[in-house]
mmCIF file of C-alpha atoms in Angstrom:
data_model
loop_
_atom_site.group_PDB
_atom_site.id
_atom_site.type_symbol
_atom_site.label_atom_id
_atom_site.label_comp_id
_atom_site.label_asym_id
_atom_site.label_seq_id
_atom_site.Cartn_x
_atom_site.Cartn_y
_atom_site.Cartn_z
ATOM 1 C CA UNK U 12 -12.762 17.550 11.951
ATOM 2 C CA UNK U 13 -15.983 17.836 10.045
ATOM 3 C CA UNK U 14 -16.124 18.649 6.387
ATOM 4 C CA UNK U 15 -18.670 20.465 4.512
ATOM 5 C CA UNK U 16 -20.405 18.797 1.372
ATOM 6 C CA UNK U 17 -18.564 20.958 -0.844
ATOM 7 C CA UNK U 18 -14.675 21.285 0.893
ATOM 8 C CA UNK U 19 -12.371 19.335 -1.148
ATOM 9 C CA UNK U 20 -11.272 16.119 1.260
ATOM 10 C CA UNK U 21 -8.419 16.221 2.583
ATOM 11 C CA UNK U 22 -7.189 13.034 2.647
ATOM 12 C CA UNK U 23 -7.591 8.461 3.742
ATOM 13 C CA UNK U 24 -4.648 9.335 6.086
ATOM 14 C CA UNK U 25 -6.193 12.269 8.173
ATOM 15 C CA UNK U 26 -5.752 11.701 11.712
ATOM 16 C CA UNK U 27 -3.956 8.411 11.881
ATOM 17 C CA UNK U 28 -3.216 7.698 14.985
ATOM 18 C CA UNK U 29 0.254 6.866 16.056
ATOM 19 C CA UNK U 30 2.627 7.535 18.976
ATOM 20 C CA UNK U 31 2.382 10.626 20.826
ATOM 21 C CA UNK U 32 6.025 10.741 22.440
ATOM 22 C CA UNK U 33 9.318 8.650 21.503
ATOM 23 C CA UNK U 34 9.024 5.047 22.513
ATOM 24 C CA UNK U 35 11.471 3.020 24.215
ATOM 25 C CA UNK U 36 14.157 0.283 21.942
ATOM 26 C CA UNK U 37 13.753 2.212 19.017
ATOM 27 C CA UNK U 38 17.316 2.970 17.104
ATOM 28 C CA UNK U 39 18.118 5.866 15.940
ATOM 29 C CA UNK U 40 18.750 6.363 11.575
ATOM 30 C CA UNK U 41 21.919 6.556 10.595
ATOM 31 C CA UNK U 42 21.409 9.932 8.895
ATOM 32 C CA UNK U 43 19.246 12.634 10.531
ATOM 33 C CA UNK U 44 17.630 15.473 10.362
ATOM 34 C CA UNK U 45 20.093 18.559 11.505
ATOM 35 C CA UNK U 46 18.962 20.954 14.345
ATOM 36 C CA UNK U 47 18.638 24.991 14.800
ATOM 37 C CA UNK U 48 17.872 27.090 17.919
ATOM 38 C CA UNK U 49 14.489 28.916 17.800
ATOM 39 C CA UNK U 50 12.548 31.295 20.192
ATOM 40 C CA UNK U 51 10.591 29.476 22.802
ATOM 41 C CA UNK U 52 7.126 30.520 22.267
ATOM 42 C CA UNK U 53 3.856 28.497 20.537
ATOM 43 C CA UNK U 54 4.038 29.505 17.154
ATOM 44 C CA UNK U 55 4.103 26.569 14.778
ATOM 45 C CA UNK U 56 7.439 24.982 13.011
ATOM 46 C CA UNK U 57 7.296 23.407 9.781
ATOM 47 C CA UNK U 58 9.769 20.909 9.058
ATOM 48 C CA UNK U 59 10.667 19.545 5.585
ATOM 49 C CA UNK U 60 11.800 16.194 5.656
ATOM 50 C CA UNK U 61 13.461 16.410 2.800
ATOM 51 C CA UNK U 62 14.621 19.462 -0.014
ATOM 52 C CA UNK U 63 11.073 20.615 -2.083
ATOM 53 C CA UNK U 64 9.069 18.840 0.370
ATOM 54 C CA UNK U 65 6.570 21.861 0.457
ATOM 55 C CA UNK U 66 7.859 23.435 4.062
ATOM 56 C CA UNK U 67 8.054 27.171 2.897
ATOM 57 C CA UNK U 68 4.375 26.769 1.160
ATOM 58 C CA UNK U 69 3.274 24.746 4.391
ATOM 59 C CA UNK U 70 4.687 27.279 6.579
ATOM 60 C CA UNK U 71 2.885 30.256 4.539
ATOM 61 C CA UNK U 72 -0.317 28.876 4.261
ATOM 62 C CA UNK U 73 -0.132 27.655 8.369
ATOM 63 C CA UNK U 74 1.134 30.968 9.347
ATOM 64 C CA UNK U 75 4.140 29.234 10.661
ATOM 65 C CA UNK U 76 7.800 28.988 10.246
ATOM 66 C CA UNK U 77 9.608 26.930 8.510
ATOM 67 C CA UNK U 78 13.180 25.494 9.675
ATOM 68 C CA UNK U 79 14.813 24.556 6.398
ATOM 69 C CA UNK U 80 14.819 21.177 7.147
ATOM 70 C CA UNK U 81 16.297 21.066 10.725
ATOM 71 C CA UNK U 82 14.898 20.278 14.319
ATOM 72 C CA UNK U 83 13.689 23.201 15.948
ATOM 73 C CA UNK U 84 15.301 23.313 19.647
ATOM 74 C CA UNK U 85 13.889 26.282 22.364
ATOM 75 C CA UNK U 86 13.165 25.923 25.790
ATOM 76 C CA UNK U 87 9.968 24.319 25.743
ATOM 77 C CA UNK U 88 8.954 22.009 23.379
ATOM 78 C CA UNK U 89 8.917 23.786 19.443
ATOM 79 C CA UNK U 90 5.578 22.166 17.972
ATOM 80 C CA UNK U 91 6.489 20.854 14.597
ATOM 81 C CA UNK U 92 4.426 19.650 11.769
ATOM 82 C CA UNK U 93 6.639 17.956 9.226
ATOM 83 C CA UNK U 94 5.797 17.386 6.103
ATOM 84 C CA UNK U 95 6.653 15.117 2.707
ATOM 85 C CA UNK U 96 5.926 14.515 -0.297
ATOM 86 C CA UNK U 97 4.155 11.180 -1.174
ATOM 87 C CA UNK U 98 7.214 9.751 -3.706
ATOM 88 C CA UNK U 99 9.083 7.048 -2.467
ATOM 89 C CA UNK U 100 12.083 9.308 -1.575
ATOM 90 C CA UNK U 101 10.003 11.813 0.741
ATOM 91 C CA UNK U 102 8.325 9.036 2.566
ATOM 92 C CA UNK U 103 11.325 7.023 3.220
ATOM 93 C CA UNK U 104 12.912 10.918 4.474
ATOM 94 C CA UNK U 105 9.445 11.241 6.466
ATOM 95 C CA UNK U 106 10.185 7.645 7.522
ATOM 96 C CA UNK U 107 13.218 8.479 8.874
ATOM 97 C CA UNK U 108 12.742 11.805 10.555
ATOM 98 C CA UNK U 109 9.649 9.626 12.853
ATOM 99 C CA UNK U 110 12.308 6.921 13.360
ATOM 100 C CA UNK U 111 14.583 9.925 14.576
ATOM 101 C CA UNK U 112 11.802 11.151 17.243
ATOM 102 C CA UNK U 113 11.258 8.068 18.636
ATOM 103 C CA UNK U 114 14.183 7.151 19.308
ATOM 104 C CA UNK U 115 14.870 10.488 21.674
ATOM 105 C CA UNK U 116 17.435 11.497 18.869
ATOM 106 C CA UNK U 117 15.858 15.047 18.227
ATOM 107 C CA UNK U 118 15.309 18.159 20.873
ATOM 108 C CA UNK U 119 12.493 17.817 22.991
ATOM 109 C CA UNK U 120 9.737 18.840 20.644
ATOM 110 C CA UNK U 121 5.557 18.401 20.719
ATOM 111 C CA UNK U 122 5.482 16.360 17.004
ATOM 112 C CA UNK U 123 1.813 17.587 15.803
ATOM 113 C CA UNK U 124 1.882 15.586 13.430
ATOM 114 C CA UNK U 125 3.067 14.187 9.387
ATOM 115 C CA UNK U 126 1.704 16.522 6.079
ATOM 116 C CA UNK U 127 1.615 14.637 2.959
ATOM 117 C CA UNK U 128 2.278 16.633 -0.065
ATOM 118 C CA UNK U 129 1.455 14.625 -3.098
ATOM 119 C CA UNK U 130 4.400 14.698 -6.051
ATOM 120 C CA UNK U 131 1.953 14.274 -8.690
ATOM 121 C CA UNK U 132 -1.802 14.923 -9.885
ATOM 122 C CA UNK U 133 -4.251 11.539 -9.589
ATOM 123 C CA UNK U 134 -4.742 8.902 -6.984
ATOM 124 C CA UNK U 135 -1.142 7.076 -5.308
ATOM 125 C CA UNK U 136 -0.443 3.826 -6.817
ATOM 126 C CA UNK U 137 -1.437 1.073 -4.876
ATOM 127 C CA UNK U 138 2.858 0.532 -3.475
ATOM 128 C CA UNK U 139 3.083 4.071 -2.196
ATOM 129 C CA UNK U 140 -0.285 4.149 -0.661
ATOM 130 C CA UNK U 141 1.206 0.786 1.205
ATOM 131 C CA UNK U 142 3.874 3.060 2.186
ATOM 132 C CA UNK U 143 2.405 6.135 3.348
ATOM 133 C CA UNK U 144 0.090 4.420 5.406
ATOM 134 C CA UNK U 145 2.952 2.929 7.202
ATOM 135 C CA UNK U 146 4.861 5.867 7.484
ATOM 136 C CA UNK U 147 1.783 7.777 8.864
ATOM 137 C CA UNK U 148 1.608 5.382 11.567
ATOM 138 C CA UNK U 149 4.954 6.803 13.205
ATOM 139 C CA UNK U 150 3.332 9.995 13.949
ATOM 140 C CA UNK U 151 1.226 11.018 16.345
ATOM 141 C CA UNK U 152 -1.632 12.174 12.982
ATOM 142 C CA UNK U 153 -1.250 12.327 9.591
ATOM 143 C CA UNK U 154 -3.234 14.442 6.760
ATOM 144 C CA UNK U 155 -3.033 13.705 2.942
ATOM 145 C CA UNK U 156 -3.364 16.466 1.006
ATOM 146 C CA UNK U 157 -5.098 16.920 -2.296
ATOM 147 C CA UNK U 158 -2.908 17.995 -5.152
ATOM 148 C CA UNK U 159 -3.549 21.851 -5.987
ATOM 149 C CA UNK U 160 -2.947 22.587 -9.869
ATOM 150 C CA UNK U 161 -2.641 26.105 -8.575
ATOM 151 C CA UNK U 162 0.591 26.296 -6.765
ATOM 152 C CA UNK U 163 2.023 25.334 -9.837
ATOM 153 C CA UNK U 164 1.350 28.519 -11.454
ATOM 154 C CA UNK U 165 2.653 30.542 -8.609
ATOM 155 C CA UNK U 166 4.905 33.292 -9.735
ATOM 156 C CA UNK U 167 8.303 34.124 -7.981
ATOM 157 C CA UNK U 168 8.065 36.574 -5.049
ATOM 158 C CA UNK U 169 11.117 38.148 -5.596
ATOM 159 C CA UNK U 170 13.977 37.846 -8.362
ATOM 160 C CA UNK U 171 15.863 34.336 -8.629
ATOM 161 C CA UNK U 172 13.375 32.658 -5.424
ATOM 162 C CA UNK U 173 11.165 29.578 -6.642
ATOM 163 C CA UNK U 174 7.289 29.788 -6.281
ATOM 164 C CA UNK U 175 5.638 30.580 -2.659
ATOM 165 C CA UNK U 176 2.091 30.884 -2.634
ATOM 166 C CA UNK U 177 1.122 34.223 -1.246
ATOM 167 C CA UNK U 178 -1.151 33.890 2.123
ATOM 168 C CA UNK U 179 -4.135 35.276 0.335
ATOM 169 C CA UNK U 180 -3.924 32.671 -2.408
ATOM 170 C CA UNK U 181 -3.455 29.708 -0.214
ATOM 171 C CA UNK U 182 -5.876 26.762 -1.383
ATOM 172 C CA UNK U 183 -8.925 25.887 0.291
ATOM 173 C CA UNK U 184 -7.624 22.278 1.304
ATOM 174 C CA UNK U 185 -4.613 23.912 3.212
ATOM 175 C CA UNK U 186 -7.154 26.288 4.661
ATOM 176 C CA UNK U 187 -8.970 23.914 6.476
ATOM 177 C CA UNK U 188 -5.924 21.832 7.621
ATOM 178 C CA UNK U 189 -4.995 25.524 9.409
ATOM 179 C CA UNK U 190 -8.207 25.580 11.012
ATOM 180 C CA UNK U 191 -7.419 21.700 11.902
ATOM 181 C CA UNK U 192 -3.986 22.615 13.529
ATOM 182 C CA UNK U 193 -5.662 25.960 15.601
ATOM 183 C CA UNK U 194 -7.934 23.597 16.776
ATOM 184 C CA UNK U 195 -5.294 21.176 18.312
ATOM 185 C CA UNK U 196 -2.851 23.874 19.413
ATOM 186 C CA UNK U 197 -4.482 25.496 22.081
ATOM 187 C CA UNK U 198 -1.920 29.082 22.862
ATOM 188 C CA UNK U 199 0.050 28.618 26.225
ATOM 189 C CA UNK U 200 2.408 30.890 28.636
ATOM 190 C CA UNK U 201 5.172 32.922 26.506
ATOM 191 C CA UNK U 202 8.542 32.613 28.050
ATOM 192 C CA UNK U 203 11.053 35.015 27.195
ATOM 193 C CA UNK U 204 12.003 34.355 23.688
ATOM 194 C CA UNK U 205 15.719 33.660 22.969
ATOM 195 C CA UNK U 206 17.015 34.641 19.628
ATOM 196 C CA UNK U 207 16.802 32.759 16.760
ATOM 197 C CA UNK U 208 19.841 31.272 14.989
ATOM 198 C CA UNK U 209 21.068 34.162 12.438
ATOM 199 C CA UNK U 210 22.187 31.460 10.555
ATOM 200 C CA UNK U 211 18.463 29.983 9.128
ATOM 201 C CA UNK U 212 17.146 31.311 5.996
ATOM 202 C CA UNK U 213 14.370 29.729 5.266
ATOM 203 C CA UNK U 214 14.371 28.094 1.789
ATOM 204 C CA UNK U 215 11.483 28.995 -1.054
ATOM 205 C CA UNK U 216 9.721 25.843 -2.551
ATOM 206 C CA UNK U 217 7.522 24.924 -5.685
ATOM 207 C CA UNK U 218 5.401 22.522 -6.450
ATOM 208 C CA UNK U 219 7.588 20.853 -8.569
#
């Protein structure tokens, strides 16, 4: 991906390269990430690793879905972006969630890839940029996102639901990470599409 001179970067951590597919020996966590049943077709599924992780703003500004934090299972492989925040707690939940894949403990998904959220304006201390960068290198890629002052201020969409960013007021960082994804998600064959679990309801996220 090229950026213009004036596009705010996206991150150190775009594009890491890590393993495409689950790799043999590897144990699975203790505690993992639940699963849903989904339609089988190519849209993209964005998968919290943890609660306020971002997944509902991801999944508007991607034009995706987002799974409230479970494993998306269809009939072919769901693609799934999942995404963290950068505090200790989400990268230990991104952590696990890659430890999870690779061990074959998850549906047979196509893992695009690990978002970064950060949990706070400014640069990562030195110990949690140690951290991401080893968490990043459990996923296939990796982007760090800048921090966006502006989805701080987003108003509720509807009485009692935390801020979602609107799809016309999505940031010009996440912008170009959709244009990143299209690019690496070419559109394939639709197979009939089963229903989807009437039990997800997507949660609404903050920034906070």
């Amino acid at each position: 991906m090229t950026a213009s001179a004036t596009a705010p970067r996206i991150g150190e951590l775009d594009h890491a390269s890590g393993p495409a597919a689950p790799q043999p020996g590897i144990t699975a966590p203790a505690y993992g990430l639940d699963v849903v049943d989904v339609p089988a077709d190519d849209r993209l599924w964005v998968l919290g690793a943890h609660g306020g992780a971002g997944e509902t703003t991801l999944a508007v500004a991607l034009s995706g879905t987002g799974t409230d934090r479970r494993w998306p299972r269809a009939d072919q492989p769901a693609r799934v972006l999942l995404v963290a925040r950068t505090h200790l707690t989400g990268l230990r939940a991104a952590q696990r969630a890659a430890q999870q894949w690779a061990a074959g403990a998850t549906p047979d998904v196509e893992l695009v890839g690990l978002a970064l959220l950060p949990d706070a304006p400014g640069r990562l201390p030195k110990e949690l940029r140690d951290v991401a960068r080893i968490v990043a290198g459990g996923f296939p890629r990796s982007w760090s996102l800048p921090w966006e002052e502006d989805l701080r201020l987003a108003e509720p969409k509807l009485p009692g639901e935390l801020p979602v960013i609107d799809a016309a007021d999505v940031p010009r960082s996440l912008r170009r990470l959709a244009t990143d994804l299209a690019g690496l998600l070419p559109a394939r064959p639709h197979p009939t599409d089963s229903p989807l679990d009437r039990s997800t309801h997507p949660h609404q996220e903050g920034q906070s």
